[in-house]
GROMACS .gro file of C-alpha atoms in nm:
model
  446
    1UNK     CA    1  10.234  -1.223  -8.701
    2UNK     CA    2  10.389  -0.929  -8.525
    3UNK     CA    3  10.170  -0.683  -8.333
    4UNK     CA    4  10.031  -0.395  -8.534
    5UNK     CA    5  10.209  -0.061  -8.549
    6UNK     CA    6   9.999   0.239  -8.459
    7UNK     CA    7  10.009   0.614  -8.424
    8UNK     CA    8   9.794   0.799  -8.174
    9UNK     CA    9   9.707   1.158  -8.107
   10UNK     CA   10   9.675   1.199  -7.733
   11UNK     CA   11   9.496   1.513  -7.626
   12UNK     CA   12   9.725   1.806  -7.706
   13UNK     CA   13  10.017   1.578  -7.790
   14UNK     CA   14  10.122   1.489  -8.147
   15UNK     CA   15  10.030   1.161  -8.319
   16UNK     CA   16  10.236   0.889  -8.158
   17UNK     CA   17  10.347   0.544  -8.277
   18UNK     CA   18  10.274   0.230  -8.079
   19UNK     CA   19  10.167  -0.133  -8.101
   20UNK     CA   20   9.866  -0.346  -8.019
   21UNK     CA   21   9.930  -0.577  -7.726
   22UNK     CA   22   9.726  -0.828  -7.531
   23UNK     CA   23   9.562  -0.655  -7.232
   24UNK     CA   24   9.618  -0.784  -6.879
   25UNK     CA   25   9.391  -1.081  -6.809
   26UNK     CA   26   9.213  -0.899  -6.527
   27UNK     CA   27   9.143  -0.589  -6.738
   28UNK     CA   28   8.797  -0.575  -6.892
   29UNK     CA   29   8.751  -0.442  -7.243
   30UNK     CA   30   8.542  -0.122  -7.273
   31UNK     CA   31   8.179  -0.181  -7.362
   32UNK     CA   32   8.241  -0.025  -7.702
   33UNK     CA   33   8.340  -0.350  -7.882
   34UNK     CA   34   8.566  -0.214  -8.152
   35UNK     CA   35   8.872  -0.118  -7.947
   36UNK     CA   36   9.237  -0.215  -7.916
   37UNK     CA   37   9.467  -0.221  -7.617
   38UNK     CA   38   9.775  -0.022  -7.722
   39UNK     CA   39  10.122   0.039  -7.580
   40UNK     CA   40  10.294   0.354  -7.704
   41UNK     CA   41  10.652   0.326  -7.826
   42UNK     CA   42  10.903   0.518  -7.616
   43UNK     CA   43  10.664   0.546  -7.318
   44UNK     CA   44  10.517   0.328  -7.046
   45UNK     CA   45  10.160   0.434  -7.133
   46UNK     CA   46   9.876   0.204  -7.240
   47UNK     CA   47   9.521   0.277  -7.352
   48UNK     CA   48   9.212   0.128  -7.513
   49UNK     CA   49   9.170   0.285  -7.859
   50UNK     CA   50   8.862   0.290  -8.084
   51UNK     CA   51   8.885   0.106  -8.417
   52UNK     CA   52   8.747   0.413  -8.600
   53UNK     CA   53   9.067   0.596  -8.510
   54UNK     CA   54   9.298   0.357  -8.695
   55UNK     CA   55   9.503   0.464  -8.994
   56UNK     CA   56   9.778   0.292  -9.199
   57UNK     CA   57  10.124   0.335  -9.047
   58UNK     CA   58  10.336   0.315  -9.364
   59UNK     CA   59  10.102   0.537  -9.566
   60UNK     CA   60  10.121   0.816  -9.306
   61UNK     CA   61  10.474   0.778  -9.168
   62UNK     CA   62  10.645   1.037  -9.387
   63UNK     CA   63  10.360   1.282  -9.339
   64UNK     CA   64  10.379   1.252  -8.961
   65UNK     CA   65  10.759   1.283  -8.955
   66UNK     CA   66  10.730   1.601  -9.160
   67UNK     CA   67  10.476   1.748  -8.919
   68UNK     CA   68  10.639   1.632  -8.595
   69UNK     CA   69  11.004   1.737  -8.573
   70UNK     CA   70  11.062   1.649  -8.207
   71UNK     CA   71  11.351   1.424  -8.110
   72UNK     CA   72  11.133   1.198  -7.894
   73UNK     CA   73  10.886   1.145  -8.178
   74UNK     CA   74  11.167   1.044  -8.414
   75UNK     CA   75  11.306   0.807  -8.152
   76UNK     CA   76  10.962   0.647  -8.119
   77UNK     CA   77  10.937   0.604  -8.498
   78UNK     CA   78  11.284   0.450  -8.502
   79UNK     CA   79  11.169   0.208  -8.232
   80UNK     CA   80  10.870   0.107  -8.448
   81UNK     CA   81  11.094   0.044  -8.748
   82UNK     CA   82  11.337  -0.159  -8.538
   83UNK     CA   83  11.051  -0.362  -8.394
   84UNK     CA   84  10.904  -0.437  -8.738
   85UNK     CA   85  11.247  -0.533  -8.875
   86UNK     CA   86  11.307  -0.781  -8.597
   87UNK     CA   87  10.954  -0.920  -8.623
   88UNK     CA   88  10.970  -0.976  -8.999
   89UNK     CA   89  11.141  -1.314  -8.972
   90UNK     CA   90  10.900  -1.433  -8.707
   91UNK     CA   91  10.602  -1.328  -8.915
   92UNK     CA   92  10.717  -1.540  -9.208
   93UNK     CA   93  10.722  -1.863  -9.004
   94UNK     CA   94  10.423  -1.810  -8.775
   95UNK     CA   95  10.132  -2.040  -8.865
   96UNK     CA   96   9.777  -1.926  -8.929
   97UNK     CA   97   9.660  -2.105  -8.617
   98UNK     CA   98   9.905  -1.905  -8.409
   99UNK     CA   99   9.785  -1.583  -8.571
  100UNK     CA  100   9.425  -1.657  -8.487
  101UNK     CA  101   9.517  -1.756  -8.133
  102UNK     CA  102   9.686  -1.421  -8.076
  103UNK     CA  103   9.378  -1.245  -8.216
  104UNK     CA  104   9.582  -0.939  -8.314
  105UNK     CA  105   9.530  -0.723  -8.624
  106UNK     CA  106   9.754  -0.714  -8.934
  107UNK     CA  107  10.072  -0.503  -8.909
  108UNK     CA  108   9.956  -0.243  -9.158
  109UNK     CA  109   9.738  -0.039  -8.922
  110UNK     CA  110   9.801   0.257  -8.694
  111UNK     CA  111   9.566   0.451  -8.469
  112UNK     CA  112   9.484   0.817  -8.440
  113UNK     CA  113   9.333   0.914  -8.105
  114UNK     CA  114   9.195   1.268  -8.075
  115UNK     CA  115   8.937   1.270  -7.796
  116UNK     CA  116   9.096   1.104  -7.491
  117UNK     CA  117   9.427   1.136  -7.309
  118UNK     CA  118   9.679   0.860  -7.253
  119UNK     CA  119   9.610   0.670  -6.934
  120UNK     CA  120   9.770   0.367  -6.773
  121UNK     CA  121   9.585   0.036  -6.772
  122UNK     CA  122   9.471   0.089  -6.417
  123UNK     CA  123   9.251   0.387  -6.512
  124UNK     CA  124   9.049   0.262  -6.808
  125UNK     CA  125   8.697   0.336  -6.679
  126UNK     CA  126   8.681   0.703  -6.792
  127UNK     CA  127   8.790   0.599  -7.144
  128UNK     CA  128   8.529   0.325  -7.150
  129UNK     CA  129   8.253   0.570  -7.066
  130UNK     CA  130   8.359   0.821  -7.330
  131UNK     CA  131   8.385   0.553  -7.599
  132UNK     CA  132   8.032   0.439  -7.522
  133UNK     CA  133   7.900   0.793  -7.563
  134UNK     CA  134   8.068   0.833  -7.901
  135UNK     CA  135   7.924   0.500  -8.016
  136UNK     CA  136   7.573   0.606  -7.920
  137UNK     CA  137   7.603   0.945  -8.091
  138UNK     CA  138   7.725   0.778  -8.411
  139UNK     CA  139   7.435   0.535  -8.412
  140UNK     CA  140   7.180   0.816  -8.383
  141UNK     CA  141   7.335   1.026  -8.658
  142UNK     CA  142   7.353   0.751  -8.922
  143UNK     CA  143   7.040   0.741  -9.136
  144UNK     CA  144   7.155   0.452  -9.355
  145UNK     CA  145   7.268   0.128  -9.197
  146UNK     CA  146   7.646   0.125  -9.174
  147UNK     CA  147   7.851  -0.174  -9.059
  148UNK     CA  148   8.191  -0.074  -8.923
  149UNK     CA  149   8.460  -0.327  -9.005
  150UNK     CA  150   8.603  -0.543  -8.730
  151UNK     CA  151   8.872  -0.677  -8.960
  152UNK     CA  152   9.113  -0.441  -8.788
  153UNK     CA  153   9.092  -0.614  -8.452
  154UNK     CA  154   9.075  -0.965  -8.593
  155UNK     CA  155   8.745  -1.044  -8.422
  156UNK     CA  156   8.555  -1.151  -8.734
  157UNK     CA  157   8.380  -1.485  -8.722
  158UNK     CA  158   8.393  -1.598  -9.087
  159UNK     CA  159   8.074  -1.720  -9.246
  160UNK     CA  160   8.041  -2.094  -9.298
  161UNK     CA  161   7.914  -2.026  -9.651
  162UNK     CA  162   8.141  -2.111  -9.940
  163UNK     CA  163   8.269  -1.795 -10.109
  164UNK     CA  164   8.359  -1.755 -10.475
  165UNK     CA  165   8.550  -1.463 -10.621
  166UNK     CA  166   8.587  -1.373 -10.989
  167UNK     CA  167   8.846  -1.114 -11.093
  168UNK     CA  168   9.187  -1.062 -10.932
  169UNK     CA  169   9.278  -0.714 -11.050
  170UNK     CA  170   9.402  -0.423 -10.840
  171UNK     CA  171   9.094  -0.424 -10.619
  172UNK     CA  172   9.001  -0.794 -10.628
  173UNK     CA  173   9.345  -0.913 -10.522
  174UNK     CA  174   9.339  -0.719 -10.196
  175UNK     CA  175   8.981  -0.821 -10.125
  176UNK     CA  176   9.053  -1.192 -10.169
  177UNK     CA  177   9.368  -1.170  -9.959
  178UNK     CA  178   9.170  -1.022  -9.669
  179UNK     CA  179   8.891  -1.278  -9.704
  180UNK     CA  180   9.149  -1.555  -9.672
  181UNK     CA  181   9.329  -1.390  -9.380
  182UNK     CA  182   9.001  -1.371  -9.190
  183UNK     CA  183   8.936  -1.742  -9.236
  184UNK     CA  184   8.685  -1.753  -9.523
  185UNK     CA  185   8.675  -2.051  -9.759
  186UNK     CA  186   8.730  -1.893 -10.102
  187UNK     CA  187   8.731  -2.032 -10.456
  188UNK     CA  188   8.894  -1.800 -10.710
  189UNK     CA  189   8.886  -1.758 -11.086
  190UNK     CA  190   9.057  -1.506 -11.310
  191UNK     CA  191   9.068  -1.465 -11.686
  192UNK     CA  192   9.449  -1.478 -11.661
  193UNK     CA  193   9.480  -1.799 -11.463
  194UNK     CA  194   9.836  -1.732 -11.342
  195UNK     CA  195   9.703  -1.460 -11.111
  196UNK     CA  196   9.530  -1.730 -10.908
  197UNK     CA  197   9.857  -1.903 -10.812
  198UNK     CA  198   9.947  -1.676 -10.520
  199UNK     CA  199   9.601  -1.714 -10.366
  200UNK     CA  200   9.607  -2.090 -10.408
  201UNK     CA  201   9.929  -2.086 -10.205
  202UNK     CA  202   9.746  -1.884  -9.939
  203UNK     CA  203   9.472  -2.145  -9.915
  204UNK     CA  204   9.219  -2.054 -10.185
  205UNK     CA  205   9.064  -2.314 -10.411
  206UNK     CA  206   9.079  -2.288 -10.790
  207UNK     CA  207   8.768  -2.263 -11.005
  208UNK     CA  208   8.803  -2.364 -11.368
  209UNK     CA  209   8.517  -2.146 -11.499
  210UNK     CA  210   8.281  -1.877 -11.363
  211UNK     CA  211   7.996  -2.128 -11.399
  212UNK     CA  212   8.181  -2.382 -11.183
  213UNK     CA  213   8.252  -2.122 -10.914
  214UNK     CA  214   7.889  -2.009 -10.905
  215UNK     CA  215   7.759  -2.367 -10.887
  216UNK     CA  216   7.991  -2.483 -10.610
  217UNK     CA  217   7.980  -2.169 -10.393
  218UNK     CA  218   7.698  -2.019 -10.187
  219UNK     CA  219   7.799  -1.658 -10.254
  220UNK     CA  220   7.993  -1.554 -10.563
  221UNK     CA  221   8.152  -1.208 -10.587
  222UNK     CA  222   8.284  -1.050 -10.904
  223UNK     CA  223   8.504  -0.746 -10.953
  224UNK     CA  224   8.595  -0.665 -11.313
  225UNK     CA  225   8.682  -0.362 -11.521
  226UNK     CA  226   8.369  -0.235 -11.698
  227UNK     CA  227   8.008  -0.310 -11.801
  228UNK     CA  228   8.108  -0.531 -12.094
  229UNK     CA  229   8.334  -0.745 -11.877
  230UNK     CA  230   8.061  -0.771 -11.612
  231UNK     CA  231   7.803  -0.886 -11.870
  232UNK     CA  232   8.042  -1.131 -12.036
  233UNK     CA  233   8.124  -1.287 -11.700
  234UNK     CA  234   7.758  -1.363 -11.637
  235UNK     CA  235   7.617  -1.421 -11.987
  236UNK     CA  236   7.919  -1.553 -12.178
  237UNK     CA  237   8.029  -1.912 -12.244
  238UNK     CA  238   8.067  -2.101 -11.914
  239UNK     CA  239   7.941  -1.784 -11.747
  240UNK     CA  240   7.797  -1.737 -11.402
  241UNK     CA  241   7.439  -1.775 -11.521
  242UNK     CA  242   7.503  -2.138 -11.611
  243UNK     CA  243   7.598  -2.210 -11.252
  244UNK     CA  244   7.313  -2.023 -11.081
  245UNK     CA  245   7.059  -2.237 -10.898
  246UNK     CA  246   6.776  -2.139 -10.660
  247UNK     CA  247   6.922  -1.980 -10.348
  248UNK     CA  248   7.266  -1.908 -10.497
  249UNK     CA  249   7.390  -1.553 -10.434
  250UNK     CA  250   7.567  -1.330 -10.683
  251UNK     CA  251   7.734  -1.006 -10.572
  252UNK     CA  252   7.849  -0.761 -10.843
  253UNK     CA  253   8.130  -0.543 -10.706
  254UNK     CA  254   8.233  -0.383 -11.036
  255UNK     CA  255   8.169  -0.013 -11.096
  256UNK     CA  256   7.917  -0.019 -11.381
  257UNK     CA  257   7.609   0.173 -11.494
  258UNK     CA  258   7.262   0.121 -11.342
  259UNK     CA  259   7.134  -0.034 -11.666
  260UNK     CA  260   7.391  -0.312 -11.646
  261UNK     CA  261   7.298  -0.377 -11.283
  262UNK     CA  262   6.929  -0.401 -11.373
  263UNK     CA  263   7.006  -0.649 -11.651
  264UNK     CA  264   7.227  -0.869 -11.435
  265UNK     CA  265   6.980  -0.860 -11.145
  266UNK     CA  266   6.697  -0.974 -11.372
  267UNK     CA  267   6.885  -1.266 -11.527
  268UNK     CA  268   7.020  -1.390 -11.193
  269UNK     CA  269   6.681  -1.377 -11.020
  270UNK     CA  270   6.513  -1.539 -11.323
  271UNK     CA  271   6.710  -1.854 -11.236
  272UNK     CA  272   6.609  -1.839 -10.870
  273UNK     CA  273   6.931  -1.671 -10.765
  274UNK     CA  274   6.968  -1.378 -10.523
  275UNK     CA  275   7.140  -1.060 -10.639
  276UNK     CA  276   7.330  -0.779 -10.467
  277UNK     CA  277   7.539  -0.501 -10.614
  278UNK     CA  278   7.828  -0.388 -10.395
  279UNK     CA  279   8.075  -0.159 -10.576
  280UNK     CA  280   8.369  -0.041 -10.368
  281UNK     CA  281   8.508   0.307 -10.311
  282UNK     CA  282   8.882   0.311 -10.261
  283UNK     CA  283   9.217   0.228 -10.414
  284UNK     CA  284   9.456  -0.066 -10.436
  285UNK     CA  285   9.620   0.038 -10.109
  286UNK     CA  286   9.286   0.062  -9.928
  287UNK     CA  287   9.187  -0.274 -10.075
  288UNK     CA  288   9.509  -0.429  -9.944
  289UNK     CA  289   9.445  -0.269  -9.604
  290UNK     CA  290   9.087  -0.396  -9.582
  291UNK     CA  291   8.971  -0.033  -9.557
  292UNK     CA  292   8.739   0.003  -9.858
  293UNK     CA  293   8.391   0.154  -9.842
  294UNK     CA  294   8.116  -0.071  -9.979
  295UNK     CA  295   7.795   0.064 -10.132
  296UNK     CA  296   7.540  -0.217 -10.148
  297UNK     CA  297   7.191  -0.238 -10.296
  298UNK     CA  298   6.949  -0.512 -10.399
  299UNK     CA  299   6.855  -0.817 -10.192
  300UNK     CA  300   6.882  -0.716  -9.826
  301UNK     CA  301   6.917  -1.078  -9.711
  302UNK     CA  302   7.225  -1.121  -9.930
  303UNK     CA  303   7.372  -0.806  -9.775
  304UNK     CA  304   7.323  -0.961  -9.432
  305UNK     CA  305   7.470  -1.295  -9.545
  306UNK     CA  306   7.779  -1.108  -9.667
  307UNK     CA  307   7.837  -0.942  -9.330
  308UNK     CA  308   8.163  -1.117  -9.236
  309UNK     CA  309   8.295  -1.081  -9.591
  310UNK     CA  310   8.229  -0.707  -9.595
  311UNK     CA  311   8.389  -0.669  -9.253
  312UNK     CA  312   8.702  -0.842  -9.384
  313UNK     CA  313   8.738  -0.622  -9.690
  314UNK     CA  314   8.606  -0.283  -9.581
  315UNK     CA  315   8.593  -0.036  -9.296
  316UNK     CA  316   8.230   0.049  -9.365
  317UNK     CA  317   7.939  -0.078  -9.574
  318UNK     CA  318   7.616   0.101  -9.662
  319UNK     CA  319   7.290  -0.055  -9.780
  320UNK     CA  320   7.120   0.186 -10.024
  321UNK     CA  321   6.795   0.011 -10.114
  322UNK     CA  322   6.695  -0.124 -10.454
  323UNK     CA  323   6.943  -0.250 -10.712
  324UNK     CA  324   7.091   0.031 -10.918
  325UNK     CA  325   7.119   0.281 -10.634
  326UNK     CA  326   7.472   0.173 -10.545
  327UNK     CA  327   7.584   0.209 -10.907
  328UNK     CA  328   7.439   0.559 -10.920
  329UNK     CA  329   7.606   0.664 -10.595
  330UNK     CA  330   7.942   0.512 -10.694
  331UNK     CA  331   7.946   0.690 -11.030
  332UNK     CA  332   7.872   1.021 -10.858
  333UNK     CA  333   8.155   0.966 -10.609
  334UNK     CA  334   8.404   0.872 -10.882
  335UNK     CA  335   8.288   1.162 -11.096
  336UNK     CA  336   8.381   1.399 -10.812
  337UNK     CA  337   8.713   1.224 -10.749
  338UNK     CA  338   8.809   1.224 -11.115
  339UNK     CA  339   8.718   1.589 -11.162
  340UNK     CA  340   8.909   1.683 -10.847
  341UNK     CA  341   9.222   1.497 -10.961
  342UNK     CA  342   9.213   1.677 -11.297
  343UNK     CA  343   9.181   2.012 -11.120
  344UNK     CA  344   9.477   1.937 -10.890
  345UNK     CA  345   9.688   1.845 -11.194
  346UNK     CA  346   9.580   2.166 -11.364
  347UNK     CA  347   9.687   2.366 -11.059
  348UNK     CA  348  10.030   2.202 -11.046
  349UNK     CA  349  10.097   2.271 -11.414
  350UNK     CA  350   9.972   2.628 -11.391
  351UNK     CA  351  10.205   2.686 -11.096
  352UNK     CA  352  10.496   2.565 -11.307
  353UNK     CA  353  10.390   2.771 -11.610
  354UNK     CA  354  10.382   3.090 -11.402
  355UNK     CA  355  10.718   3.031 -11.237
  356UNK     CA  356  10.586   2.908 -10.903
  357UNK     CA  357  10.729   2.616 -10.710
  358UNK     CA  358  10.510   2.308 -10.743
  359UNK     CA  359  10.638   2.176 -10.409
  360UNK     CA  360  10.549   2.504 -10.239
  361UNK     CA  361  10.203   2.490 -10.397
  362UNK     CA  362  10.160   2.142 -10.249
  363UNK     CA  363  10.294   2.247  -9.908
  364UNK     CA  364  10.047   2.534  -9.894
  365UNK     CA  365   9.761   2.319 -10.018
  366UNK     CA  366   9.825   2.057  -9.753
  367UNK     CA  367   9.808   2.318  -9.476
  368UNK     CA  368   9.465   2.444  -9.581
  369UNK     CA  369   9.108   2.318  -9.582
  370UNK     CA  370   9.168   2.096  -9.884
  371UNK     CA  371   9.438   1.895  -9.708
  372UNK     CA  372   9.393   1.519  -9.735
  373UNK     CA  373   9.593   1.201  -9.773
  374UNK     CA  374   9.459   1.176 -10.129
  375UNK     CA  375   9.588   1.519 -10.228
  376UNK     CA  376   9.926   1.465 -10.064
  377UNK     CA  377   9.986   1.119 -10.211
  378UNK     CA  378   9.872   1.203 -10.564
  379UNK     CA  379  10.071   1.526 -10.576
  380UNK     CA  380  10.382   1.353 -10.444
  381UNK     CA  381  10.336   1.089 -10.715
  382UNK     CA  382  10.326   1.361 -10.977
  383UNK     CA  383  10.633   1.545 -10.844
  384UNK     CA  384  10.827   1.217 -10.826
  385UNK     CA  385  10.709   1.102 -11.169
  386UNK     CA  386  10.567   0.787 -11.006
  387UNK     CA  387  10.248   0.679 -11.182
  388UNK     CA  388  10.231   0.320 -11.067
  389UNK     CA  389   9.856   0.244 -11.070
  390UNK     CA  390   9.664   0.258 -10.746
  391UNK     CA  391   9.347   0.320 -10.950
  392UNK     CA  392   9.375   0.293 -11.329
  393UNK     CA  393   9.335   0.614 -11.529
  394UNK     CA  394   9.129   0.427 -11.789
  395UNK     CA  395   8.884   0.323 -11.518
  396UNK     CA  396   8.825   0.672 -11.382
  397UNK     CA  397   8.767   0.793 -11.738
  398UNK     CA  398   8.515   0.513 -11.783
  399UNK     CA  399   8.340   0.621 -11.464
  400UNK     CA  400   8.329   0.984 -11.579
  401UNK     CA  401   8.178   0.876 -11.909
  402UNK     CA  402   7.913   0.667 -11.734
  403UNK     CA  403   7.834   0.950 -11.490
  404UNK     CA  404   7.789   1.196 -11.776
  405UNK     CA  405   7.556   0.951 -11.948
  406UNK     CA  406   7.360   0.911 -11.624
  407UNK     CA  407   7.329   1.290 -11.608
  408UNK     CA  408   7.198   1.297 -11.965
  409UNK     CA  409   6.925   1.046 -11.879
  410UNK     CA  410   6.829   1.250 -11.573
  411UNK     CA  411   6.840   1.573 -11.781
  412UNK     CA  412   7.092   1.708 -11.531
  413UNK     CA  413   7.398   1.915 -11.638
  414UNK     CA  414   7.746   1.776 -11.569
  415UNK     CA  415   7.977   2.041 -11.722
  416UNK     CA  416   8.265   1.991 -11.476
  417UNK     CA  417   8.267   1.615 -11.533
  418UNK     CA  418   8.247   1.668 -11.909
  419UNK     CA  419   8.551   1.897 -11.904
  420UNK     CA  420   8.748   1.655 -11.685
  421UNK     CA  421   8.651   1.368 -11.913
  422UNK     CA  422   8.811   1.544 -12.208
  423UNK     CA  423   9.137   1.582 -12.014
  424UNK     CA  424   9.140   1.210 -11.929
  425UNK     CA  425   9.069   1.122 -12.291
  426UNK     CA  426   9.373   1.331 -12.384
  427UNK     CA  427   9.579   1.141 -12.125
  428UNK     CA  428   9.460   0.810 -12.270
  429UNK     CA  429   9.568   0.925 -12.616
  430UNK     CA  430   9.914   0.977 -12.461
  431UNK     CA  431   9.923   0.609 -12.356
  432UNK     CA  432   9.848   0.676 -11.989
  433UNK     CA  433   9.552   0.435 -11.965
  434UNK     CA  434   9.731   0.177 -11.751
  435UNK     CA  435   9.893   0.434 -11.523
  436UNK     CA  436   9.747   0.581 -11.206
  437UNK     CA  437   9.476   0.848 -11.227
  438UNK     CA  438   9.739   1.104 -11.124
  439UNK     CA  439   9.893   1.055 -11.471
  440UNK     CA  440   9.620   1.291 -11.597
  441UNK     CA  441   9.894   1.548 -11.517
  442UNK     CA  442  10.068   1.447 -11.838
  443UNK     CA  443   9.770   1.565 -12.043
  444UNK     CA  444   9.863   1.921 -11.943
  445UNK     CA  445  10.234   1.904 -12.028
  446UNK     CA  446  10.218   1.746 -12.375
   0.00000   0.00000   0.00000
């Protein structure tokens, strides 16, 4: 595995690409555990960098090139690309044992450093002190327990529990891949069995039925499309419930309604099993990068048992209390995201209808307070006509529908979500269900 490629922002300087390297043997790591020792491309500088300041290199490369026009910056980016090209062959033949020995993170991460200046290895003490202060401030300001992922620096000690995973869709595939990379023993099952083949090649075991996976594994995760699929997986023929025994853990990662969570929790615990819901906020790319956000609720001991798994698949996990709370929070988050995406699409089409440049609209938007990677990527997808799914349109419409229903039960108005839901229903009628959520744009132009 080649060293990771990173970008850093050093004091007043622009974000800068680099790579993670092994620190000198006589150099102690800062007391803040989640750090990397980084060498910057095109310079002789090194520094310890906090994990929280990591971002994906490939996802942000074009954005950073657009912002930073300097010759030296472009030369540094070229050096990164040359390094990755040369390392590609080596990465394909390096064994897993060698990867673990190097203890370096996957090549898909970059860093973004905004609070310390670049310093050579000989002057690490000031950085160490400042990192420790930031860590302490963060701990005091977090009211819900959050577990920052250490998947990025490869320091996870995988659980010795046997892990099962049901559902290898856009989200599940990335999750399982990261579990395997971090050394977990994983048994997989998918309704379309062919999807399991790649993971078997990567070291996973094959489960013939959900019941078999649940009976042979200590912790079984599932990640499927909707409430019906989640219920069928547990209650259907050869379903999970048939494999649940006292002490077995079941973790529902699908985005479903609180009622479904309550039902599944009750049937699992009625057999002596332990239940946790843990839906994930993110996209296919974030799943692949191990940078999801996990919202967990239910059995706290299961949450703790899943610690290494959550660190492998996510940058952060939150425990929200009793079962059902995570479903509620996830539906609210996706309701906001879905409504926002529909509004962005509406703005782009209105710009076009009034004779304004859509690209200029995006350029202006990305220089203001609403600037984000999400806005930039989704708008670029629309302008390029690229609607390859990163999060299915049909799934965000499902989440809007469930959020509206939740609002009805709470006697709380959801007019914005209701309006957005109608736009997504129109997009579905135009055969956009299996495209990305950004394809809601097409509901405005047909």
